[in-house]
């Protein structure tokens, strides 16, 4: 009897919710889940397909393109809005003296400059509110470090700095400098590094080269040689995890600065360069110490040639995945991976349609285009001078 | 749970009008300040067009759900509540199981309370986003009208969305 009642209740739910209210709910479900839910029933499939056409997925994450030396000692950052996987739009472009854009995290940008006395200085920026704040002098500011913003989009931010020179592999210690926005001060710390032995069996020569970081749920992730470095914000602890390898992995990429990690559906994804293109892996387990916590997700075969504008009026065919053509950003809302294609184009690859499209040109002859970097950027108006940031 | 209008110190209106909302499912009655109840566009229309008597009957919404709706309206009618407070209060209201949330979204839709509709549907979306489609089908009581072959074909067509999904 009870079962029947609950069946009746359930049947009623869908009748009541369908379809306008169901549309309201489903439009808030991420693209990947929504696509999976096409398997629920024919009417759901129809509803989801029409929803996708009538109100395409929106996103507030875009790209920031940093170009070095657009004029002597003047550099430029451009914010690019993304409408869908084929359509980008210049939101704003601004020039600045700081010669390096070192990180972008949930609406904040971190710029660096090496002064004449060889000390590094930093400026944190919230570009949507045109706020630029110079940070106090970092301890040991003469050491070249990897600077990373840890910022969830609302609460105070931190900047984590460390250098591979300052890692004691046998003792499992990393000395690092951490800037806290609450106190507006740096602190120095010697933090524990778990599994540091992984870096002793290194096969990679680029000890200092970290790919762009990912900040997700209080953790920072970097790809570092053949390992992934994880920083746990709460416990202030580092851990190394071995990155997975497929049979056709490329031995050692010439350009280790490309994007290798991103977060999607709350999980870390790793993009491994292979002979054919890329293999995407998912980091499954963060909590126990199993060695192999990776699951292969998909391969992207990149034998498709795309046309790239080279200099003026000349085009060339380029194979994505070759040379300096490398991933630079991932858009979770659209499930699109962006590639930076020198000398100044951005190409998108949609996981949904498996199509590549050229979406942006930013290179001009004569510019120092090899020093251009593309980072993900979140259109989030962060107020750096509000109480939330400093208290 | 019937509650009397609260006496706020800084209330500016000299006479406080109240409305009584009555759940037609279990006949529970709620006395609320008019300005609180008027956040519902449906009730506002009734009051504006003089269709509202002393007691406003609310069909298809249980007392339990109506209490949540009124809690939401009270929070949002308080002019001194900060955005942060409201966010926290909203999160508390929607911290419910999926079936309550579905009832709540239906109520928000019927009473036409935009903010409540938004937070509730977002919460439902968040609760189902990691579930296999079979579970979602069960929760919403949807009849599976695919043959196993058809379902497999739809799945294969959208293979990319299932990659790495258990």
Short mmCIF file of N, CA, C and O in Angstrom, two decimals, chain B residues 13 26 34 36 41-42 48 50 57 75 94 109 141 154 160:
data_model
loop_
_atom_site.label_atom_id
_atom_site.label_comp_id
_atom_site.label_asym_id
_atom_site.label_seq_id
_atom_site.Cartn_x
_atom_site.Cartn_y
_atom_site.Cartn_z
N UNK B 13 5.33 51.45 10.24
CA UNK B 13 3.89 51.53 10.00
C UNK B 13 3.16 51.52 11.34
O UNK B 13 3.42 50.67 12.19
N UNK B 26 -3.43 20.33 5.09
CA UNK B 26 -3.68 19.90 6.46
C UNK B 26 -4.29 21.00 7.33
O UNK B 26 -4.23 20.94 8.56
N UNK B 34 1.42 41.53 6.53
CA UNK B 34 1.06 41.65 5.12
C UNK B 34 2.29 41.85 4.24
O UNK B 34 2.44 41.22 3.20
N UNK B 36 5.18 40.87 4.59
CA UNK B 36 5.93 39.61 4.44
C UNK B 36 5.26 38.74 3.38
O UNK B 36 5.91 38.26 2.45
N UNK B 41 3.99 37.02 -5.38
CA UNK B 41 3.27 37.79 -6.40
C UNK B 41 1.83 37.31 -6.49
O UNK B 41 0.89 38.09 -6.68
N UNK B 42 1.65 36.00 -6.29
CA UNK B 42 0.30 35.43 -6.35
C UNK B 42 -0.59 36.06 -5.26
O UNK B 42 -1.72 36.49 -5.53
N UNK B 48 -4.33 42.84 -4.17
CA UNK B 48 -4.54 44.03 -4.99
C UNK B 48 -5.91 44.04 -5.66
O UNK B 48 -6.52 45.09 -5.85
N UNK B 50 -8.48 42.68 -4.48
CA UNK B 50 -9.52 42.51 -3.46
C UNK B 50 -10.16 41.13 -3.46
O UNK B 50 -11.31 40.98 -3.07
N UNK B 57 -6.69 30.82 1.36
CA UNK B 57 -6.45 29.39 1.26
C UNK B 57 -5.33 29.11 0.28
O UNK B 57 -5.25 29.72 -0.78
N UNK B 75 12.60 36.46 6.35
CA UNK B 75 14.02 36.84 6.25
C UNK B 75 14.22 37.96 5.24
O UNK B 75 14.94 38.92 5.48
N UNK B 94 17.10 25.68 2.44
CA UNK B 94 17.12 24.64 1.40
C UNK B 94 17.97 23.42 1.79
O UNK B 94 18.17 22.53 0.97
N UNK B 109 6.93 28.23 -7.00
CA UNK B 109 6.41 28.49 -8.34
C UNK B 109 4.95 28.92 -8.27
O UNK B 109 4.53 29.90 -8.87
N UNK B 141 10.37 10.32 -10.53
CA UNK B 141 9.26 9.46 -10.91
C UNK B 141 8.98 9.50 -12.41
O UNK B 141 7.83 9.53 -12.83
N UNK B 154 21.42 6.35 -27.02
CA UNK B 154 21.51 7.74 -26.55
C UNK B 154 22.79 7.92 -25.74
O UNK B 154 23.52 8.90 -25.87
N UNK B 160 30.87 11.21 -24.42
CA UNK B 160 31.84 12.12 -23.77
C UNK B 160 31.40 12.52 -22.37
O UNK B 160 32.24 12.76 -21.51
#
